[in-house]
Amino acid sequence: MKPDIVRFSNEMRQFGLAVVSAIAVLLAGGLLGAKTEEAYRQRSVEQAKVQADILAAGVAGALAFDDQKTVGENVAAIRRNPQIAAVGVYDVTGVLKARSAASGATGPPDRAPPSSARFHRNGVVVASPVIQQGVRLGEVYLRTAPETLSDTLRRHGGLALLVIMAVMALALLARNTAELQRRSAALEDANLRLLREMDEKARAEEALRQSQKMEALGQLTGGVAHDFNNLLTVIMGGLETIGRAAPPQVGDPTSARLHRARDMALQAAQRAATLTSRLLAFARRQPLEPRAIDVNRMVSGLAELMRSTLGEAVQVETVLGAGTWLTLADIGQLESALLNLAVNARDAMPDGGHLTIETANAALDDAYVAAQSEPVAAGQYVMLAVTDTGVGMDKQTLEHAVEPFFTTKEVGKGTGLGLSQVYGFVRQSAGHIRIYSELGEGTTVRLYLPRYRAAEVAPEERTDEALPGLLVGDETVLLVEDHDDLRAHSAGLLRELGYRVIETADGPAALAALEDNPDIALLFTDVVLPGGMNGRQVADQARARQPGLKVLFTTGYTRNAIVHNGALDPGVQLISKPYSFSELAAKVRRVLDQ
């Protein structure tokens, strides 16, 4: 028995020694394999980083000049390396500019990932910035092809037996580990979905806050502009009446002083009228008269005006895209928007600089519009860009750039309504505005207006103003205006022009006056009226009773009565408040003579 016990003890000792030896060999092999694998990964990452640096150097100049073709050529060239599975190049905003991937391989992500270099089970992934002279121009993304099984076996041939032994010894552990990995992957997927949902919710909340803020500002500024326009019409009209009734007396110092004071007051009132017009533009309450526009033709016509307006220190260049589509917009407002941007650019270049106006076709896809903080429709657009080489803006300034009364200029040098007017006009025209700027580099403002499909654009017709002596008349005008002072002022102007005027303050009174006076030739009515009827409803009922009646609307704040989708309804004649004596005379005569 004792020898058996001793033999068993020896066998157990030998078995234990064998187990310990096997474990020691396995551990040694594992350590050796780990060291070998670590060296391999470090070498693979360094090689991939070198490839990424080569790509970054090749596309730096192309990104600086937005040369899409050269970027694509560099991507195609580096993809010829069979070890490269996917390549992507992004601009400074993270937008993917060029991409390439091997057959069956996953392409680069749509947005630029954070800069990193890491070894992944599917290959090495490198995201490296593109920097030229200290300026970040974009980012390159590179992923190598995964290592083949034969390469792995060759590299780890000496450890193959130990791996087989480890697999056999740890089969149960491997099965448990697989289950743990499955659960871990499921948890990772759930976390990723949660993060995406949180990100989408944050973007939606930010878009809602921005929309609510801009809508509140628009309602406030629109209401203020409405009241101001009524007051300014009376003020400007009264100053003009003073000038007509008491012309300056030659040689009379008192008369000259009074007329200088009158002229200064009129100029101030006109500047106030311009400010209210910009407020209405931001509030998207200005009446637009859209028509098909060839932006290349329009920009060519504006270029000379800009050169003379901006001065010799600013070099103006136009880059007109070939085959640029038509757009549907109010040409007067679009020209004003471009001039506003040009003046802002000049102010940003106090020592002179270069101003470029560019036109091109553009397509905004679903990925782009989803990233915006305001509603934008995906589709085809006509793009107009104004780029300067001025001082630029920082991120905080950019966030407030289109808000009314926000300005970085010195006190007295700006109203803060230039960009807000442009923003309001573009949004009212179903368009989109995007501003790119860097301190010390300059600013680019891009306007996207929806494409309009039409055969061609007829040359713009210019209507010459009639001579003052031909703007009088003797017809009967029915005036409908609820503002007492403004009604009295407008009636006085019309009577001064020779018209017979019947004054009313609301819709029911106007319709009653129409019944009593069948000789009324023109209904001149405000759009916003008390008494349950707006100006459009009064006009419709008046024309039903007198089909040949001419109608002229006036308003300081357009609503849906005569404006839909930001544009005047077809056939509507409108004179916006505040209006001058000559503007009223010309408009009334033109409507009556139609």
JSON list of N, CA and C in Angstrom, two decimals, residues 378-433:
[
{"chain": "A", "resi": 378, "resn": "ALA", "atom": "N", "xyz": [-34.01, 70.45, -48.03]},
{"chain": "A", "resi": 378, "resn": "ALA", "atom": "CA", "xyz": [-32.98, 69.88, -48.91]},
{"chain": "A", "resi": 378, "resn": "ALA", "atom": "C", "xyz": [-33.38, 70.09, -50.36]},
{"chain": "A", "resi": 379, "resn": "GLY", "atom": "N", "xyz": [-32.40, 70.27, -51.24]},
{"chain": "A", "resi": 379, "resn": "GLY", "atom": "CA", "xyz": [-32.71, 70.47, -52.65]},
{"chain": "A", "resi": 379, "resn": "GLY", "atom": "C", "xyz": [-31.66, 71.31, -53.34]},
{"chain": "A", "resi": 380, "resn": "GLN", "atom": "N", "xyz": [-32.04, 71.82, -54.51]},
{"chain": "A", "resi": 380, "resn": "GLN", "atom": "CA", "xyz": [-31.12, 72.59, -55.35]},
{"chain": "A", "resi": 380, "resn": "GLN", "atom": "C", "xyz": [-31.28, 74.09, -55.08]},
{"chain": "A", "resi": 381, "resn": "TYR", "atom": "N", "xyz": [-30.15, 74.77, -54.99]},
{"chain": "A", "resi": 381, "resn": "TYR", "atom": "CA", "xyz": [-30.12, 76.19, -54.65]},
{"chain": "A", "resi": 381, "resn": "TYR", "atom": "C", "xyz": [-29.15, 76.93, -55.58]},
{"chain": "A", "resi": 382, "resn": "VAL", "atom": "N", "xyz": [-29.39, 78.23, -55.67]},
{"chain": "A", "resi": 382, "resn": "VAL", "atom": "CA", "xyz": [-28.42, 79.13, -56.30]},
{"chain": "A", "resi": 382, "resn": "VAL", "atom": "C", "xyz": [-27.64, 79.81, -55.16]},
{"chain": "A", "resi": 383, "resn": "MET", "atom": "N", "xyz": [-26.32, 79.71, -55.21]},
{"chain": "A", "resi": 383, "resn": "MET", "atom": "CA", "xyz": [-25.49, 80.23, -54.13]},
{"chain": "A", "resi": 383, "resn": "MET", "atom": "C", "xyz": [-24.79, 81.52, -54.56]},
{"chain": "A", "resi": 384, "resn": "LEU", "atom": "N", "xyz": [-24.89, 82.54, -53.72]},
{"chain": "A", "resi": 384, "resn": "LEU", "atom": "CA", "xyz": [-24.14, 83.78, -53.89]},
{"chain": "A", "resi": 384, "resn": "LEU", "atom": "C", "xyz": [-23.27, 83.95, -52.65]},
{"chain": "A", "resi": 385, "resn": "ALA", "atom": "N", "xyz": [-21.97, 84.13, -52.86]},
{"chain": "A", "resi": 385, "resn": "ALA", "atom": "CA", "xyz": [-21.03, 84.24, -51.75]},
{"chain": "A", "resi": 385, "resn": "ALA", "atom": "C", "xyz": [-20.30, 85.57, -51.85]},
{"chain": "A", "resi": 386, "resn": "VAL", "atom": "N", "xyz": [-20.17, 86.24, -50.69]},
{"chain": "A", "resi": 386, "resn": "VAL", "atom": "CA", "xyz": [-19.39, 87.48, -50.59]},
{"chain": "A", "resi": 386, "resn": "VAL", "atom": "C", "xyz": [-18.25, 87.22, -49.61]},
{"chain": "A", "resi": 387, "resn": "THR", "atom": "N", "xyz": [-17.02, 87.30, -50.10]},
{"chain": "A", "resi": 387, "resn": "THR", "atom": "CA", "xyz": [-15.85, 86.96, -49.30]},
{"chain": "A", "resi": 387, "resn": "THR", "atom": "C", "xyz": [-14.92, 88.17, -49.20]},
{"chain": "A", "resi": 388, "resn": "ASP", "atom": "N", "xyz": [-14.45, 88.46, -47.98]},
{"chain": "A", "resi": 388, "resn": "ASP", "atom": "CA", "xyz": [-13.51, 89.55, -47.79]},
{"chain": "A", "resi": 388, "resn": "ASP", "atom": "C", "xyz": [-12.25, 89.04, -47.12]},
{"chain": "A", "resi": 389, "resn": "THR", "atom": "N", "xyz": [-11.23, 89.86, -47.13]},
{"chain": "A", "resi": 389, "resn": "THR", "atom": "CA", "xyz": [-9.95, 89.53, -46.47]},
{"chain": "A", "resi": 389, "resn": "THR", "atom": "C", "xyz": [-9.77, 90.40, -45.24]},
{"chain": "A", "resi": 390, "resn": "GLY", "atom": "N", "xyz": [-10.85, 90.64, -44.53]},
{"chain": "A", "resi": 390, "resn": "GLY", "atom": "CA", "xyz": [-10.83, 91.56, -43.39]},
{"chain": "A", "resi": 390, "resn": "GLY", "atom": "C", "xyz": [-10.42, 90.90, -42.09]},
{"chain": "A", "resi": 391, "resn": "VAL", "atom": "N", "xyz": [-10.85, 91.53, -41.00]},
{"chain": "A", "resi": 391, "resn": "VAL", "atom": "CA", "xyz": [-10.40, 91.12, -39.67]},
{"chain": "A", "resi": 391, "resn": "VAL", "atom": "C", "xyz": [-11.05, 89.84, -39.19]},
{"chain": "A", "resi": 392, "resn": "GLY", "atom": "N", "xyz": [-12.20, 89.47, -39.75]},
{"chain": "A", "resi": 392, "resn": "GLY", "atom": "CA", "xyz": [-12.86, 88.24, -39.36]},
{"chain": "A", "resi": 392, "resn": "GLY", "atom": "C", "xyz": [-13.60, 88.36, -38.04]},
{"chain": "A", "resi": 393, "resn": "MET", "atom": "N", "xyz": [-14.28, 87.26, -37.66]},
{"chain": "A", "resi": 393, "resn": "MET", "atom": "CA", "xyz": [-15.06, 87.23, -36.42]},
{"chain": "A", "resi": 393, "resn": "MET", "atom": "C", "xyz": [-14.72, 85.97, -35.64]},
{"chain": "A", "resi": 394, "resn": "ASP", "atom": "N", "xyz": [-14.80, 86.08, -34.30]},
{"chain": "A", "resi": 394, "resn": "ASP", "atom": "CA", "xyz": [-14.61, 84.89, -33.48]},
{"chain": "A", "resi": 394, "resn": "ASP", "atom": "C", "xyz": [-15.93, 84.13, -33.35]},
{"chain": "A", "resi": 395, "resn": "LYS", "atom": "N", "xyz": [-15.89, 82.97, -32.69]},
{"chain": "A", "resi": 395, "resn": "LYS", "atom": "CA", "xyz": [-17.08, 82.11, -32.60]},
{"chain": "A", "resi": 395, "resn": "LYS", "atom": "C", "xyz": [-18.22, 82.80, -31.88]},
{"chain": "A", "resi": 396, "resn": "GLN", "atom": "N", "xyz": [-17.92, 83.52, -30.80]},
{"chain": "A", "resi": 396, "resn": "GLN", "atom": "CA", "xyz": [-18.97, 84.18, -30.03]},
{"chain": "A", "resi": 396, "resn": "GLN", "atom": "C", "xyz": [-19.66, 85.26, -30.86]},
{"chain": "A", "resi": 397, "resn": "THR", "atom": "N", "xyz": [-18.89, 86.01, -31.64]},
{"chain": "A", "resi": 397, "resn": "THR", "atom": "CA", "xyz": [-19.48, 87.04, -32.50]},
{"chain": "A", "resi": 397, "resn": "THR", "atom": "C", "xyz": [-20.35, 86.40, -33.58]},
{"chain": "A", "resi": 398, "resn": "LEU", "atom": "N", "xyz": [-19.89, 85.30, -34.15]},
{"chain": "A", "resi": 398, "resn": "LEU", "atom": "CA", "xyz": [-20.66, 84.61, -35.18]},
{"chain": "A", "resi": 398, "resn": "LEU", "atom": "C", "xyz": [-22.03, 84.17, -34.67]},
{"chain": "A", "resi": 399, "resn": "GLU", "atom": "N", "xyz": [-22.11, 83.75, -33.42]},
{"chain": "A", "resi": 399, "resn": "GLU", "atom": "CA", "xyz": [-23.36, 83.26, -32.87]},
{"chain": "A", "resi": 399, "resn": "GLU", "atom": "C", "xyz": [-24.43, 84.35, -32.81]},
{"chain": "A", "resi": 400, "resn": "HIS", "atom": "N", "xyz": [-24.02, 85.62, -32.76]},
{"chain": "A", "resi": 400, "resn": "HIS", "atom": "CA", "xyz": [-24.98, 86.72, -32.65]},
{"chain": "A", "resi": 400, "resn": "HIS", "atom": "C", "xyz": [-25.00, 87.61, -33.89]},
{"chain": "A", "resi": 401, "resn": "ALA", "atom": "N", "xyz": [-24.30, 87.21, -34.94]},
{"chain": "A", "resi": 401, "resn": "ALA", "atom": "CA", "xyz": [-24.08, 88.11, -36.08]},
{"chain": "A", "resi": 401, "resn": "ALA", "atom": "C", "xyz": [-25.37, 88.59, -36.73]},
{"chain": "A", "resi": 402, "resn": "VAL", "atom": "N", "xyz": [-26.40, 87.72, -36.82]},
{"chain": "A", "resi": 402, "resn": "VAL", "atom": "CA", "xyz": [-27.62, 88.11, -37.54]},
{"chain": "A", "resi": 402, "resn": "VAL", "atom": "C", "xyz": [-28.69, 88.68, -36.63]},
{"chain": "A", "resi": 403, "resn": "GLU", "atom": "N", "xyz": [-28.41, 88.83, -35.35]},
{"chain": "A", "resi": 403, "resn": "GLU", "atom": "CA", "xyz": [-29.41, 89.39, -34.45]},
{"chain": "A", "resi": 403, "resn": "GLU", "atom": "C", "xyz": [-29.50, 90.90, -34.64]},
{"chain": "A", "resi": 404, "resn": "PRO", "atom": "N", "xyz": [-30.71, 91.46, -34.59]},
{"chain": "A", "resi": 404, "resn": "PRO", "atom": "CA", "xyz": [-30.85, 92.90, -34.81]},
{"chain": "A", "resi": 404, "resn": "PRO", "atom": "C", "xyz": [-30.17, 93.70, -33.71]},
{"chain": "A", "resi": 405, "resn": "PHE", "atom": "N", "xyz": [-29.52, 94.80, -34.13]},
{"chain": "A", "resi": 405, "resn": "PHE", "atom": "CA", "xyz": [-28.84, 95.76, -33.25]},
{"chain": "A", "resi": 405, "resn": "PHE", "atom": "C", "xyz": [-27.54, 95.20, -32.66]},
{"chain": "A", "resi": 406, "resn": "PHE", "atom": "N", "xyz": [-27.13, 94.00, -33.07]},
{"chain": "A", "resi": 406, "resn": "PHE", "atom": "CA", "xyz": [-25.83, 93.51, -32.63]},
{"chain": "A", "resi": 406, "resn": "PHE", "atom": "C", "xyz": [-24.77, 94.00, -33.61]},
{"chain": "A", "resi": 407, "resn": "THR", "atom": "N", "xyz": [-23.76, 94.68, -33.10]},
{"chain": "A", "resi": 407, "resn": "THR", "atom": "CA", "xyz": [-22.70, 95.20, -33.97]},
{"chain": "A", "resi": 407, "resn": "THR", "atom": "C", "xyz": [-21.39, 95.22, -33.22]},
{"chain": "A", "resi": 408, "resn": "THR", "atom": "N", "xyz": [-20.31, 95.05, -33.95]},
{"chain": "A", "resi": 408, "resn": "THR", "atom": "CA", "xyz": [-18.96, 95.15, -33.37]},
{"chain": "A", "resi": 408, "resn": "THR", "atom": "C", "xyz": [-18.30, 96.48, -33.72]},
{"chain": "A", "resi": 409, "resn": "LYS", "atom": "N", "xyz": [-19.05, 97.34, -34.43]},
{"chain": "A", "resi": 409, "resn": "LYS", "atom": "CA", "xyz": [-18.48, 98.62, -34.83]},
{"chain": "A", "resi": 409, "resn": "LYS", "atom": "C", "xyz": [-18.55, 99.61, -33.68]},
{"chain": "A", "resi": 410, "resn": "GLU", "atom": "N", "xyz": [-17.82, 100.70, -33.82]},
{"chain": "A", "resi": 410, "resn": "GLU", "atom": "CA", "xyz": [-17.82, 101.74, -32.80]},
{"chain": "A", "resi": 410, "resn": "GLU", "atom": "C", "xyz": [-19.19, 102.40, -32.74]},
{"chain": "A", "resi": 411, "resn": "VAL", "atom": "N", "xyz": [-19.45, 103.03, -31.59]},
{"chain": "A", "resi": 411, "resn": "VAL", "atom": "CA", "xyz": [-20.72, 103.73, -31.42]},
{"chain": "A", "resi": 411, "resn": "VAL", "atom": "C", "xyz": [-20.86, 104.79, -32.50]},
{"chain": "A", "resi": 412, "resn": "GLY", "atom": "N", "xyz": [-22.02, 104.79, -33.16]},
{"chain": "A", "resi": 412, "resn": "GLY", "atom": "CA", "xyz": [-22.27, 105.76, -34.21]},
{"chain": "A", "resi": 412, "resn": "GLY", "atom": "C", "xyz": [-21.83, 105.31, -35.59]},
{"chain": "A", "resi": 413, "resn": "LYS", "atom": "N", "xyz": [-21.13, 104.14, -35.67]},
{"chain": "A", "resi": 413, "resn": "LYS", "atom": "CA", "xyz": [-20.62, 103.67, -36.96]},
{"chain": "A", "resi": 413, "resn": "LYS", "atom": "C", "xyz": [-21.51, 102.61, -37.60]},
{"chain": "A", "resi": 414, "resn": "GLY", "atom": "N", "xyz": [-22.51, 102.12, -36.88]},
{"chain": "A", "resi": 414, "resn": "GLY", "atom": "CA", "xyz": [-23.36, 101.08, -37.46]},
{"chain": "A", "resi": 414, "resn": "GLY", "atom": "C", "xyz": [-24.60, 100.88, -36.61]},
{"chain": "A", "resi": 415, "resn": "THR", "atom": "N", "xyz": [-25.67, 100.37, -37.24]},
{"chain": "A", "resi": 415, "resn": "THR", "atom": "CA", "xyz": [-26.94, 100.15, -36.54]},
{"chain": "A", "resi": 415, "resn": "THR", "atom": "C", "xyz": [-27.09, 98.72, -36.08]},
{"chain": "A", "resi": 416, "resn": "GLY", "atom": "N", "xyz": [-26.29, 97.80, -36.61]},
{"chain": "A", "resi": 416, "resn": "GLY", "atom": "CA", "xyz": [-26.46, 96.40, -36.26]},
{"chain": "A", "resi": 416, "resn": "GLY", "atom": "C", "xyz": [-27.63, 95.74, -36.97]},
{"chain": "A", "resi": 417, "resn": "LEU", "atom": "N", "xyz": [-28.10, 96.36, -38.07]},
{"chain": "A", "resi": 417, "resn": "LEU", "atom": "CA", "xyz": [-29.25, 95.82, -38.79]},
{"chain": "A", "resi": 417, "resn": "LEU", "atom": "C", "xyz": [-28.89, 95.32, -40.18]},
{"chain": "A", "resi": 418, "resn": "GLY", "atom": "N", "xyz": [-27.64, 95.47, -40.61]},
{"chain": "A", "resi": 418, "resn": "GLY", "atom": "CA", "xyz": [-27.27, 95.07, -41.97]},
{"chain": "A", "resi": 418, "resn": "GLY", "atom": "C", "xyz": [-27.43, 93.58, -42.19]},
{"chain": "A", "resi": 419, "resn": "LEU", "atom": "N", "xyz": [-26.73, 92.77, -41.38]},
{"chain": "A", "resi": 419, "resn": "LEU", "atom": "CA", "xyz": [-26.82, 91.32, -41.55]},
{"chain": "A", "resi": 419, "resn": "LEU", "atom": "C", "xyz": [-28.20, 90.78, -41.18]},
{"chain": "A", "resi": 420, "resn": "SER", "atom": "N", "xyz": [-28.85, 91.39, -40.18]},
{"chain": "A", "resi": 420, "resn": "SER", "atom": "CA", "xyz": [-30.19, 90.93, -39.81]},
{"chain": "A", "resi": 420, "resn": "SER", "atom": "C", "xyz": [-31.17, 91.16, -40.95]},
{"chain": "A", "resi": 421, "resn": "GLN", "atom": "N", "xyz": [-31.00, 92.27, -41.69]},
{"chain": "A", "resi": 421, "resn": "GLN", "atom": "CA", "xyz": [-31.86, 92.52, -42.85]},
{"chain": "A", "resi": 421, "resn": "GLN", "atom": "C", "xyz": [-31.63, 91.46, -43.92]},
{"chain": "A", "resi": 422, "resn": "VAL", "atom": "N", "xyz": [-30.37, 91.15, -44.17]},
{"chain": "A", "resi": 422, "resn": "VAL", "atom": "CA", "xyz": [-30.04, 90.12, -45.17]},
{"chain": "A", "resi": 422, "resn": "VAL", "atom": "C", "xyz": [-30.62, 88.77, -44.73]},
{"chain": "A", "resi": 423, "resn": "TYR", "atom": "N", "xyz": [-30.45, 88.44, -43.45]},
{"chain": "A", "resi": 423, "resn": "TYR", "atom": "CA", "xyz": [-30.98, 87.18, -42.93]},
{"chain": "A", "resi": 423, "resn": "TYR", "atom": "C", "xyz": [-32.49, 87.09, -43.10]},
{"chain": "A", "resi": 424, "resn": "GLY", "atom": "N", "xyz": [-33.20, 88.17, -42.72]},
{"chain": "A", "resi": 424, "resn": "GLY", "atom": "CA", "xyz": [-34.65, 88.15, -42.84]},
{"chain": "A", "resi": 424, "resn": "GLY", "atom": "C", "xyz": [-35.13, 88.00, -44.27]},
{"chain": "A", "resi": 425, "resn": "PHE", "atom": "N", "xyz": [-34.47, 88.72, -45.20]},
{"chain": "A", "resi": 425, "resn": "PHE", "atom": "CA", "xyz": [-34.86, 88.62, -46.61]},
{"chain": "A", "resi": 425, "resn": "PHE", "atom": "C", "xyz": [-34.64, 87.21, -47.14]},
{"chain": "A", "resi": 426, "resn": "VAL", "atom": "N", "xyz": [-33.47, 86.62, -46.84]},
{"chain": "A", "resi": 426, "resn": "VAL", "atom": "CA", "xyz": [-33.17, 85.28, -47.36]},
{"chain": "A", "resi": 426, "resn": "VAL", "atom": "C", "xyz": [-34.13, 84.25, -46.79]},
{"chain": "A", "resi": 427, "resn": "ARG", "atom": "N", "xyz": [-34.42, 84.32, -45.50]},
{"chain": "A", "resi": 427, "resn": "ARG", "atom": "CA", "xyz": [-35.35, 83.37, -44.90]},
{"chain": "A", "resi": 427, "resn": "ARG", "atom": "C", "xyz": [-36.77, 83.57, -45.43]},
{"chain": "A", "resi": 428, "resn": "GLN", "atom": "N", "xyz": [-37.17, 84.83, -45.65]},
{"chain": "A", "resi": 428, "resn": "GLN", "atom": "CA", "xyz": [-38.50, 85.08, -46.21]},
{"chain": "A", "resi": 428, "resn": "GLN", "atom": "C", "xyz": [-38.59, 84.56, -47.64]},
{"chain": "A", "resi": 429, "resn": "SER", "atom": "N", "xyz": [-37.46, 84.47, -48.32]},
{"chain": "A", "resi": 429, "resn": "SER", "atom": "CA", "xyz": [-37.43, 83.96, -49.70]},
{"chain": "A", "resi": 429, "resn": "SER", "atom": "C", "xyz": [-37.22, 82.45, -49.74]},
{"chain": "A", "resi": 430, "resn": "ALA", "atom": "N", "xyz": [-37.44, 81.76, -48.60]},
{"chain": "A", "resi": 430, "resn": "ALA", "atom": "CA", "xyz": [-37.30, 80.30, -48.50]},
{"chain": "A", "resi": 430, "resn": "ALA", "atom": "C", "xyz": [-35.85, 79.87, -48.72]},
{"chain": "A", "resi": 431, "resn": "GLY", "atom": "N", "xyz": [-34.90, 80.73, -48.36]},
{"chain": "A", "resi": 431, "resn": "GLY", "atom": "CA", "xyz": [-33.49, 80.43, -48.55]},
{"chain": "A", "resi": 431, "resn": "GLY", "atom": "C", "xyz": [-32.78, 80.15, -47.24]},
{"chain": "A", "resi": 432, "resn": "HIS", "atom": "N", "xyz": [-31.45, 80.16, -47.33]},
{"chain": "A", "resi": 432, "resn": "HIS", "atom": "CA", "xyz": [-30.61, 79.79, -46.20]},
{"chain": "A", "resi": 432, "resn": "HIS", "atom": "C", "xyz": [-29.34, 80.64, -46.26]},
{"chain": "A", "resi": 433, "resn": "ILE", "atom": "N", "xyz": [-28.85, 81.05, -45.10]},
{"chain": "A", "resi": 433, "resn": "ILE", "atom": "CA", "xyz": [-27.63, 81.86, -45.03]},
{"chain": "A", "resi": 433, "resn": "ILE", "atom": "C", "xyz": [-26.63, 81.15, -44.15]}
]
